[in-house]
CSV table of C-alpha atoms in Angstrom, one decimal:
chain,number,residue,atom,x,y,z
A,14,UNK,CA,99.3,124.0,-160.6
A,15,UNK,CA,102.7,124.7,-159.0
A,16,UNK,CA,101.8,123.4,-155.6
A,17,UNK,CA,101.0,120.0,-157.7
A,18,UNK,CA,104.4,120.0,-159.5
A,19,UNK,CA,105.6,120.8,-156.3
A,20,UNK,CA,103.9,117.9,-154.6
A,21,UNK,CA,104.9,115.3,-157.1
A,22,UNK,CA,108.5,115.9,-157.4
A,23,UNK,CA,109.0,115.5,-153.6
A,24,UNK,CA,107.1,112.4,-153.8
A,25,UNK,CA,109.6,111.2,-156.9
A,26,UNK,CA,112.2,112.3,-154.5
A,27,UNK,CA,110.8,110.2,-151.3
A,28,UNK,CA,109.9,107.5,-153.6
A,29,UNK,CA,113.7,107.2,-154.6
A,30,UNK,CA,115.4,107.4,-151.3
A,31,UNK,CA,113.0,105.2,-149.7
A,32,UNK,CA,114.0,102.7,-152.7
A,33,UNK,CA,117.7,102.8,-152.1
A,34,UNK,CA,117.7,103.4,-148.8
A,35,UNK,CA,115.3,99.9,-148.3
A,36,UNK,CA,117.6,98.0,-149.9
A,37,UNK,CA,115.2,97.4,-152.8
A,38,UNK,CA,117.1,98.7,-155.7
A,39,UNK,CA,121.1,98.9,-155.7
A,40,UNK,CA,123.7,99.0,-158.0
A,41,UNK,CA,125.7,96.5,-156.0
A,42,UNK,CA,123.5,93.6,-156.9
A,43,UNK,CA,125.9,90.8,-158.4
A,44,UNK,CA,123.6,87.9,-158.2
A,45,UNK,CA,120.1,86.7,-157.9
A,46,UNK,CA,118.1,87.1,-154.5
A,47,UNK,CA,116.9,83.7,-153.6
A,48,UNK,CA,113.1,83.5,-155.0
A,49,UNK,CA,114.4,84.2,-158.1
A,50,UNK,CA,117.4,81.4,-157.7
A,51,UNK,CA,115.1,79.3,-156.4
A,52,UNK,CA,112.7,79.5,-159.6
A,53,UNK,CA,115.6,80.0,-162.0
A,54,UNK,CA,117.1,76.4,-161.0
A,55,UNK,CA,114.2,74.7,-160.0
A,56,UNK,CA,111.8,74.9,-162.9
A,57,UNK,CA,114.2,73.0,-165.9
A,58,UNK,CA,115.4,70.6,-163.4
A,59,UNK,CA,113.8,67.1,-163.9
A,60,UNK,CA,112.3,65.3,-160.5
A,61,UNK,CA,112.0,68.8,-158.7
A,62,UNK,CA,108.9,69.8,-157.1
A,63,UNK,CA,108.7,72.8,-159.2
A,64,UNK,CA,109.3,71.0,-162.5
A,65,UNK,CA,107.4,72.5,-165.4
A,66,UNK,CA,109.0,70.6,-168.4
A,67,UNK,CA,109.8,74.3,-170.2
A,68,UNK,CA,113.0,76.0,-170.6
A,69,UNK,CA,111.3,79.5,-169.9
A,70,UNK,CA,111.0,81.1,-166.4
A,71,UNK,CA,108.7,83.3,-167.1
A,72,UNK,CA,106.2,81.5,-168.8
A,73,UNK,CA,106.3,78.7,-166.1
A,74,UNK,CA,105.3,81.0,-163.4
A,75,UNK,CA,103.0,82.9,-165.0
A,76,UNK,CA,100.8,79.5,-165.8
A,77,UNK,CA,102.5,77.0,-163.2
A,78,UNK,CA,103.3,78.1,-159.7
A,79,UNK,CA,100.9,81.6,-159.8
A,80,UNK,CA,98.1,79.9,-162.2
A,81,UNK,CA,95.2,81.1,-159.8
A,82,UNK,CA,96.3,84.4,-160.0
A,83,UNK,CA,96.8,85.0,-163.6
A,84,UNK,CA,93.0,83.9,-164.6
A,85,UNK,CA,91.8,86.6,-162.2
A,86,UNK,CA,93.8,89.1,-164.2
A,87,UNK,CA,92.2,87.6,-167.0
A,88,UNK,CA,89.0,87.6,-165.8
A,89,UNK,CA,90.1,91.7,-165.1
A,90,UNK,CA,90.5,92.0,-168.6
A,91,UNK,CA,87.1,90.6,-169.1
A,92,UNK,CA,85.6,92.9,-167.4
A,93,UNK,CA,87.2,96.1,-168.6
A,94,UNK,CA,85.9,94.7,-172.0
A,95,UNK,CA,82.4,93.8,-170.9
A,96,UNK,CA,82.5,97.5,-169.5
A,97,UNK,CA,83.6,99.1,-172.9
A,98,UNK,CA,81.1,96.6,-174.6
A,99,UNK,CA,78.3,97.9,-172.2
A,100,UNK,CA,78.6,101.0,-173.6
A,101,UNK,CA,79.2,100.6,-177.4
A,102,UNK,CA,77.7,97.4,-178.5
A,103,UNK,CA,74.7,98.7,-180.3
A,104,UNK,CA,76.5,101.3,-182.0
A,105,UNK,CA,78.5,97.9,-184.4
A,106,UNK,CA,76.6,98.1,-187.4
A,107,UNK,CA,77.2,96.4,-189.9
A,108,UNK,CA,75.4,97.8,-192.8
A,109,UNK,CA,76.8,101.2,-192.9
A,110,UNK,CA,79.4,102.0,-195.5
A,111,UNK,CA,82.8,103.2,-193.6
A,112,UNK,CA,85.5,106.1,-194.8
A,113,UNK,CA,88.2,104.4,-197.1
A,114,UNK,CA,91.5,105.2,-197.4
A,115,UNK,CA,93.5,105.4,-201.0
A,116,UNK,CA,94.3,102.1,-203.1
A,117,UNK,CA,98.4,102.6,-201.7
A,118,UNK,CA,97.1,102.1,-197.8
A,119,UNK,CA,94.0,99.1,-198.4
A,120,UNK,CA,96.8,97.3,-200.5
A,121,UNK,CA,99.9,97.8,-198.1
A,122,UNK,CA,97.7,97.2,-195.4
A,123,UNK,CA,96.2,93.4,-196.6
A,124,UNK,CA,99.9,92.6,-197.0
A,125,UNK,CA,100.9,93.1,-193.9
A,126,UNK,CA,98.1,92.2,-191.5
A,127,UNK,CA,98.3,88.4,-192.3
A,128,UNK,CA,102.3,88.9,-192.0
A,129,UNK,CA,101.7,90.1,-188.2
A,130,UNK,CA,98.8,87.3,-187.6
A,131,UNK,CA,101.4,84.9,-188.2
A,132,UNK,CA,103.8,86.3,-186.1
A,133,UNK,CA,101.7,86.6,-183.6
A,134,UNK,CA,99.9,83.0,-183.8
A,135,UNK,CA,104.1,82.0,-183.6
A,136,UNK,CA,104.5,84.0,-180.3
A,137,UNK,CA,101.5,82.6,-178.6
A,138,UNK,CA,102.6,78.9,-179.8
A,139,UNK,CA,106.1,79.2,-178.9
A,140,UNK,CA,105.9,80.8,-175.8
A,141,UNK,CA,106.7,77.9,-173.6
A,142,UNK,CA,110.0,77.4,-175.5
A,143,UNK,CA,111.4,81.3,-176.6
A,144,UNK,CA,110.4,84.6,-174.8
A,145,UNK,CA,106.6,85.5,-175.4
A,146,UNK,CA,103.1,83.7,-174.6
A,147,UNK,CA,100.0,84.0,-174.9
A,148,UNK,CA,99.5,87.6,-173.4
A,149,UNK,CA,102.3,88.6,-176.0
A,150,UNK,CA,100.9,87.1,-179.0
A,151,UNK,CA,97.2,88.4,-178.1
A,152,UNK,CA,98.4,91.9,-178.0
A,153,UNK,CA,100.8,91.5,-181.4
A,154,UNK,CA,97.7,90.1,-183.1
A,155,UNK,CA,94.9,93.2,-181.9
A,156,UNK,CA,98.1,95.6,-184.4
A,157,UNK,CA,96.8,93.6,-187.4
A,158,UNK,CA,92.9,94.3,-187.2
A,159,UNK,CA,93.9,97.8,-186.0
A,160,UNK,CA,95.6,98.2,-189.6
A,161,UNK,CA,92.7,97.2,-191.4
A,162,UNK,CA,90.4,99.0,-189.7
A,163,UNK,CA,92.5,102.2,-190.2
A,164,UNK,CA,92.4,101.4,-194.2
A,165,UNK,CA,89.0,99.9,-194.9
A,166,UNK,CA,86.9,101.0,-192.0
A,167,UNK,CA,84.8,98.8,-190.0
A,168,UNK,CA,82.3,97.4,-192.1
A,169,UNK,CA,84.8,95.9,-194.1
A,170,UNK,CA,86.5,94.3,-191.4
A,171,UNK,CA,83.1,93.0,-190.5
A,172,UNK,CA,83.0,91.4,-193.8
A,173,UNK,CA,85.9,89.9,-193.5
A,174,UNK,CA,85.1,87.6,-190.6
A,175,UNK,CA,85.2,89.6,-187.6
A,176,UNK,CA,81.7,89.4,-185.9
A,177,UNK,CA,80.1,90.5,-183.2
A,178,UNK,CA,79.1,87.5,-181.9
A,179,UNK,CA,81.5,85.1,-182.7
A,180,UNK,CA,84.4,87.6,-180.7
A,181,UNK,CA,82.1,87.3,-178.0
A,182,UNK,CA,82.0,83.3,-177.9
A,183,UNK,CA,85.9,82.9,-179.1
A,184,UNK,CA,86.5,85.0,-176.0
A,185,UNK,CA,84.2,83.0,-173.7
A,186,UNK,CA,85.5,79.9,-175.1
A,187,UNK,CA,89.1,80.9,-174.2
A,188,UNK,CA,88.0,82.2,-170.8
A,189,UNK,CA,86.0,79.0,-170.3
A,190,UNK,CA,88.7,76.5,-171.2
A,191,UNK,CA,91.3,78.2,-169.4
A,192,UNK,CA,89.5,77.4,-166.0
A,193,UNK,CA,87.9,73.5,-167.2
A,194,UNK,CA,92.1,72.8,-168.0
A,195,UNK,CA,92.4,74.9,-164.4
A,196,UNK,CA,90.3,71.7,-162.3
A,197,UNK,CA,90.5,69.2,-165.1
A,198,UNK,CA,93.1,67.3,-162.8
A,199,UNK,CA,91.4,68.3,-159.7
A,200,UNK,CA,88.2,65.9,-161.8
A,201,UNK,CA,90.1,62.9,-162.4
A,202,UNK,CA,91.7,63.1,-159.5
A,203,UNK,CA,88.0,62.7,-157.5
A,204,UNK,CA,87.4,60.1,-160.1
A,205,UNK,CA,89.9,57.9,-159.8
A,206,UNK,CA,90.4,58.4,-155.6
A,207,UNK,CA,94.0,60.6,-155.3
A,208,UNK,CA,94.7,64.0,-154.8
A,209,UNK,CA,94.9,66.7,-157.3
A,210,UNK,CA,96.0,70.3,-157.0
A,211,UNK,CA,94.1,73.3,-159.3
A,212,UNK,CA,96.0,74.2,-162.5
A,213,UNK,CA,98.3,71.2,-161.7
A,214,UNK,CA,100.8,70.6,-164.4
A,215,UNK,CA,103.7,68.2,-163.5
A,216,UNK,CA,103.6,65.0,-161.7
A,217,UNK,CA,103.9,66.1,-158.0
A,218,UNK,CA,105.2,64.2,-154.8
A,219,UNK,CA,101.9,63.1,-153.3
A,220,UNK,CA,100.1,63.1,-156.6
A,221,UNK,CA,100.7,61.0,-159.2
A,222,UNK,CA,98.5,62.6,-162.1
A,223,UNK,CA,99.6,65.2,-164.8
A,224,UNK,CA,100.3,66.4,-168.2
A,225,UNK,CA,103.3,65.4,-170.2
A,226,UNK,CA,105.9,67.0,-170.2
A,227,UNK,CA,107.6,65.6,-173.6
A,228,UNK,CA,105.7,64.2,-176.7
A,229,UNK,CA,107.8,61.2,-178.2
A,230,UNK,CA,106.8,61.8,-181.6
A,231,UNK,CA,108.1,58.9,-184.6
A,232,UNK,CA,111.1,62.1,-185.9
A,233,UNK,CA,111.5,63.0,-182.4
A,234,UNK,CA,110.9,64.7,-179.4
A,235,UNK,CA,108.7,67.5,-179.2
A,236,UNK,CA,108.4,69.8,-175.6
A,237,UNK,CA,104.9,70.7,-174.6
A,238,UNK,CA,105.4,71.5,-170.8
A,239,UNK,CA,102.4,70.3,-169.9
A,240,UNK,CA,99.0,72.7,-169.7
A,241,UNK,CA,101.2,75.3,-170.3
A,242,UNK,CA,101.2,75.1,-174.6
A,243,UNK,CA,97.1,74.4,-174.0
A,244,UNK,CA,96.8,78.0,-171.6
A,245,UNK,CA,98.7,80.2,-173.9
A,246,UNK,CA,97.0,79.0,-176.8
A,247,UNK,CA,93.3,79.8,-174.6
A,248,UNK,CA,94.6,83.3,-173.5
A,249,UNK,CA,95.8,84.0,-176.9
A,250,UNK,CA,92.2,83.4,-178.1
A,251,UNK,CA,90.8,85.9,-175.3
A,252,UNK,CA,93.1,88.5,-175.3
A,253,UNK,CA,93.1,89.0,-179.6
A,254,UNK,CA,89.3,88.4,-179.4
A,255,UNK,CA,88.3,90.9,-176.7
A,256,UNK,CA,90.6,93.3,-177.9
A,257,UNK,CA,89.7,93.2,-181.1
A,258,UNK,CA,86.1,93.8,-179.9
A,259,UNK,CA,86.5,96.8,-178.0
A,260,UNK,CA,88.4,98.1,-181.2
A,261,UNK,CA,85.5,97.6,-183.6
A,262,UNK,CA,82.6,99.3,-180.5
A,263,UNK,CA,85.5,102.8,-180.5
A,264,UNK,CA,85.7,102.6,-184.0
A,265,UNK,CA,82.2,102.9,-184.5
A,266,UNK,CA,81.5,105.7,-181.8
A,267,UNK,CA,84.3,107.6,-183.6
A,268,UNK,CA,82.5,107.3,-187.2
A,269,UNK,CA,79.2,108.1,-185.6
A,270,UNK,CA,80.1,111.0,-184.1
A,271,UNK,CA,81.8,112.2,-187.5
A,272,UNK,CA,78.2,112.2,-189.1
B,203,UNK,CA,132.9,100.6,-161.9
B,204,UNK,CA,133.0,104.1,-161.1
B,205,UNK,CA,131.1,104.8,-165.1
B,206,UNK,CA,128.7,101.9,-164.5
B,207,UNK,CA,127.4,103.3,-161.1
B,208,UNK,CA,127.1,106.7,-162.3
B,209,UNK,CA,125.1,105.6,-165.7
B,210,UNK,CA,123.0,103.0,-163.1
B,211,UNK,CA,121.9,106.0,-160.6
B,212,UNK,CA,121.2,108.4,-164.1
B,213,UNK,CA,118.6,105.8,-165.3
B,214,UNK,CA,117.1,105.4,-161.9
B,215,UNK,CA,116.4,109.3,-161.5
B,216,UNK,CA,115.4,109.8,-164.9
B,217,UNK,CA,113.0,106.5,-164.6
B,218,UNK,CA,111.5,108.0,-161.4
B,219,UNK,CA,111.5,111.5,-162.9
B,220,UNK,CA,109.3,110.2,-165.7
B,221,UNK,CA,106.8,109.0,-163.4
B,222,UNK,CA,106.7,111.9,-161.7
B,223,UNK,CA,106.1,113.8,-164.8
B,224,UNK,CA,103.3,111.4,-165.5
B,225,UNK,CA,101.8,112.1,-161.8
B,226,UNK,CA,101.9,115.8,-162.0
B,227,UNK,CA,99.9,115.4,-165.6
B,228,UNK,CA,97.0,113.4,-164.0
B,229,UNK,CA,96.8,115.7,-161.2
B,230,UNK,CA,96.6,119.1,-162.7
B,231,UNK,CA,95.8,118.6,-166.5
B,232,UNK,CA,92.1,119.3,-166.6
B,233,UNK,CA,91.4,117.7,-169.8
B,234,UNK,CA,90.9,114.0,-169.6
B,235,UNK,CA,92.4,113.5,-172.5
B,236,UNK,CA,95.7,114.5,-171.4
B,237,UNK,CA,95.5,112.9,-168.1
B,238,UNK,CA,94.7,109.6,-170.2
B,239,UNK,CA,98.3,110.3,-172.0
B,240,UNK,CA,99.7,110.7,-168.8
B,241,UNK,CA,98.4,108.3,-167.2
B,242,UNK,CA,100.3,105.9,-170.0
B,243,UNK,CA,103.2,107.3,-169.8
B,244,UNK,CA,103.1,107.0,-165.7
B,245,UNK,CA,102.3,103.2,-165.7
B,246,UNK,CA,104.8,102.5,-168.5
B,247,UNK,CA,107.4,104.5,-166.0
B,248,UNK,CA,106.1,102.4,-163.1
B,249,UNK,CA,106.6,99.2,-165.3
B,250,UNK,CA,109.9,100.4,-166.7
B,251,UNK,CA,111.0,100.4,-162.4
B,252,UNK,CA,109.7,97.0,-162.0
B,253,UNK,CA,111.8,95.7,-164.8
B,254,UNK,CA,115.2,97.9,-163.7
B,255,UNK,CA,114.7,96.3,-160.6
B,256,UNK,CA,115.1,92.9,-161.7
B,257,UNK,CA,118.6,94.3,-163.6
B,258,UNK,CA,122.1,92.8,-162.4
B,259,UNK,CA,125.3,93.8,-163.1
B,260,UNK,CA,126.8,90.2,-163.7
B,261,UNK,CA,124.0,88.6,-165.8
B,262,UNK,CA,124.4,88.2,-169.1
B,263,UNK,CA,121.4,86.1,-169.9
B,264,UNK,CA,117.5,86.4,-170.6
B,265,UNK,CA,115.4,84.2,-167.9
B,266,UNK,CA,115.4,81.4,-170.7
B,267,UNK,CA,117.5,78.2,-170.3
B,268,UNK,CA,119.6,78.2,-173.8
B,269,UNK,CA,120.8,74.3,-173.9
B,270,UNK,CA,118.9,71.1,-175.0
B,271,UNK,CA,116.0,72.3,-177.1
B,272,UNK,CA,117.0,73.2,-180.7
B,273,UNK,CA,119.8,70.2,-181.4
B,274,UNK,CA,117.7,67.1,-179.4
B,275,UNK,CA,115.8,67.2,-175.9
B,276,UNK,CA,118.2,66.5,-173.2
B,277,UNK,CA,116.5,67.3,-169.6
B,278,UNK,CA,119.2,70.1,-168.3
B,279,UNK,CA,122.1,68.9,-165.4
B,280,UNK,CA,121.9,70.5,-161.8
B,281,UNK,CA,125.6,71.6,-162.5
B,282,UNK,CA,124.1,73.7,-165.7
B,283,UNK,CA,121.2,75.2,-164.3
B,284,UNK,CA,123.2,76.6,-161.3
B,285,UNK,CA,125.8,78.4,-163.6
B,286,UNK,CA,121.9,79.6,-165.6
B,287,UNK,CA,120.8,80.5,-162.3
B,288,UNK,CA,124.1,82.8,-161.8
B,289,UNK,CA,124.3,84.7,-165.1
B,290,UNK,CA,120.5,85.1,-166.1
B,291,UNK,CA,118.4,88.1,-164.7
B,292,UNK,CA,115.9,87.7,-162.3
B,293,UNK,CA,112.5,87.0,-163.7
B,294,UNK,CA,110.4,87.8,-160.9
B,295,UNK,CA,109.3,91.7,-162.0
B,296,UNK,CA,109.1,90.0,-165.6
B,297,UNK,CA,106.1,88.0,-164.6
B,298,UNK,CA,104.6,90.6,-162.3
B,299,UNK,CA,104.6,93.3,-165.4
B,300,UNK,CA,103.3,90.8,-168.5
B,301,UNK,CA,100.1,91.0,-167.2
B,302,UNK,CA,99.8,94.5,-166.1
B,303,UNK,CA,100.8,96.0,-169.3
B,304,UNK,CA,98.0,93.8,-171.2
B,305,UNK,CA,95.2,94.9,-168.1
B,306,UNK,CA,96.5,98.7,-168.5
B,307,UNK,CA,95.7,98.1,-172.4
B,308,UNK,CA,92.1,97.3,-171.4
B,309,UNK,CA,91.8,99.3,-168.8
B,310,UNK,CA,93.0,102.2,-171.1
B,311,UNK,CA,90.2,101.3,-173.6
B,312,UNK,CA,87.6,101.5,-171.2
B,313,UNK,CA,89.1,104.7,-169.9
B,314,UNK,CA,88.8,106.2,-173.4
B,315,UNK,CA,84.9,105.1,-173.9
B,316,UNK,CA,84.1,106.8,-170.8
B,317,UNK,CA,85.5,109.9,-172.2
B,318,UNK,CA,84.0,109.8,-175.6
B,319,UNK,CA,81.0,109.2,-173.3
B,320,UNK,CA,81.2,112.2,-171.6
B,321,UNK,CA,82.1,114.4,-174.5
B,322,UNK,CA,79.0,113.6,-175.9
B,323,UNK,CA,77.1,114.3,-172.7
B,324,UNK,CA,78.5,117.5,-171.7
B,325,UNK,CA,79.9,118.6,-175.3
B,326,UNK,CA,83.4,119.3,-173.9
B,327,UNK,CA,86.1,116.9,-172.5
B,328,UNK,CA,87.2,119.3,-170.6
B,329,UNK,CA,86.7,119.5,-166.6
B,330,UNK,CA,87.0,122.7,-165.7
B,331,UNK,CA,84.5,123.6,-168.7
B,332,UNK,CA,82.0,121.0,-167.5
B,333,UNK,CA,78.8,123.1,-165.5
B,334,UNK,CA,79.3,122.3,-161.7
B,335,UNK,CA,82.5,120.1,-162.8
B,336,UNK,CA,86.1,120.9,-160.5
B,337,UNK,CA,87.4,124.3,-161.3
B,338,UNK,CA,90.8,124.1,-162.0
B,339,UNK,CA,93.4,127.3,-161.6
């Protein structure tokens, strides 16, 4: 036990010289380093080759330039679902009659679990415009059934619309429309003879294909950025759906190993 | 400057402090659920790093371009996205940690079933109780 404690204080200690000494943190930082410049500059700015039509960095990267790379780490959070699943999918049931709490918790908690839905569908729908996305909004929404499980118990939250199955196929829907919008260029590019690039958003130099950027509607304009509106909405769908899953399979170990 | 550089290297060891807090738990805790909870609180540390990283002095702006959205779309001028580009922080360890908090979430989960697993299995969550488990101290 001591030689541990012992162990991983020096390795704090390394850790933190090695990260000053490096260069990688420093308190004389003043400005940005030029990735970060680079993207912060680029993205907003119309006719650049890094355009995204969205006002937010962060958001823009995530689904534009590193696209690829965020639907593996969905595809990771797939998996870590299908792994929970594996183990605790025939322990839903749906018939059983679940622990209640009093009449002050069931009625405070119906209030506020549509309050956070909403806030939550908001985050995911905004997120190429304000701070937040679809990861953000998935993991606000998975408080709300958590709430209601808490109060009612799980059959009741059954009842109220969250199946088995159908959190299963909103999940692979999401997962499933995030890659077709991923080579849905790429497609009509081969169809109509040009180039297209996976999870291509903008307009490029050499390709002429894309999503808008800017909806004139008849009382105005309205951003969209592109796919990026279209892929937060699809990862907001997985994330709230799987979670929400792997809630309702520990919830129903727990109560089975009460009886 | 003097206050500012003091209070930036205070956060940095007691960031780094945390994780190794965290570290020690997973390593010498023999119940697993107490290295789950330390586990958590090591990857939040280790998240926490990312984003003090990305800190500047100067900036004085979230990674979001304020103009032109709310009072009629205007696409932004080069001269106004390179004062942006001068005051906001840098995104970069943003983006790296949005997905690995949401992947430690899941990964957390699955974590947790394996241990309810087990404790049904063996009867005990703890390792150094489990028959020809890793005897700890």
């Amino acid at each position: 036990m001591k030689l541990s404690v012992v162990v991983s204080l020096m390795l704090a200690v390394i850790f933190a010289v090695a990260l000053v000494q490096l260069g990688l943190v420093s308190p004389d930082f003043t400005s940005n380093l030029y990735l970060a410049y680079k993207y912060l500059s680029e993205i907003p700015l119309q006719g650049s080759l890094l355009y995204t039509g969205s006002p937010e960095i962060v958001t823009s990267v995530l689904w534009d330039q590193r696209g690829i790379d965020t639907y593996y780490e969905t595809t990771v959070l797939f998996l870590a679902i299908i792994g929970t699943l594996y183990i605790f999918a025939e322990k839903i049931k749906p018939s059983e009659p679940s622990k209640e709490m009093t009449v002050i918790v069931k009625l405070i908690a119906k209030v506020v679990a549509p309050i956070i839905m909403i806030v939550s569908i908001s985050v995911a729908l905004h997120g190429h415009l304000t701070p937040g996305g679809g990861f953000q909004g998935g993991s606000i929404f998975v408080v709300a059934p958590l709430i209601l499980l808490a109060a009612m118990g799980g059959s009741k939250l059954i009842k109220l619309g969250f199946k088995k199955d159908s959190l299963l196929s909103l999940r692979l829907t999401g997962l499933i429309l995030i890659a077709f919008i991923g080579i849905s260029t790429l497609i009509i590019g081969f169809m109509k003879g040009v180039m297209g690039y996976l999870f291509l958003n903008q307009p490029k130099t050499y390709v002429p294909l894309g999503y808008a950027d800017v909806i004139h509607a008849p009382w105005g304009e309205i951003v969209i950025a592109g796919t990026l509106i279209l892929l937060n909405l699809m990862e907001f769908l997985a994330v709230s759906a799987g979670f929400t899953l792997a809630l309702l399979g520990l919830d129903a170990v727990v109560e089975g190993g009460k009886k | 400057m003097m206050v500012e550089e003091f209070l930036w290297y205070y956060v940095l060891a007691t960031i780094i402090g945390t994780a190794a807090v965290g570290l020690c738990g997973m390593i010498c805790r023999p119940h697993m659920i107490k290295k789950l909870v330390m586990l958590t609180i090591f990857s939040d540390a280790i998240e926490m790093l990312a984003v003090f990283i990305g800190y500047r002095i100067t900036a004085t702006q979230p990674p979001v371009y304020p103009g032109g959205v709310i009072e009629g779309f205007v696409y932004p001028s080069q001269a106004s996205l390179k004062e942006f580009a001068g005051a906001a922080v840098d995104p970069l360890p943003q983006i790296l940690i949005v997905t690995a908090i949401v992947i430690g979430l899941a990964v957390l989960l699955f974590l947790v079933t394996l241990s309810v697993t087990a404790g049904e299995m063996f009867g005990t969550q703890n390792l150094s109780k489990i028959e020809g488990g890793e005897k700890n101290e």
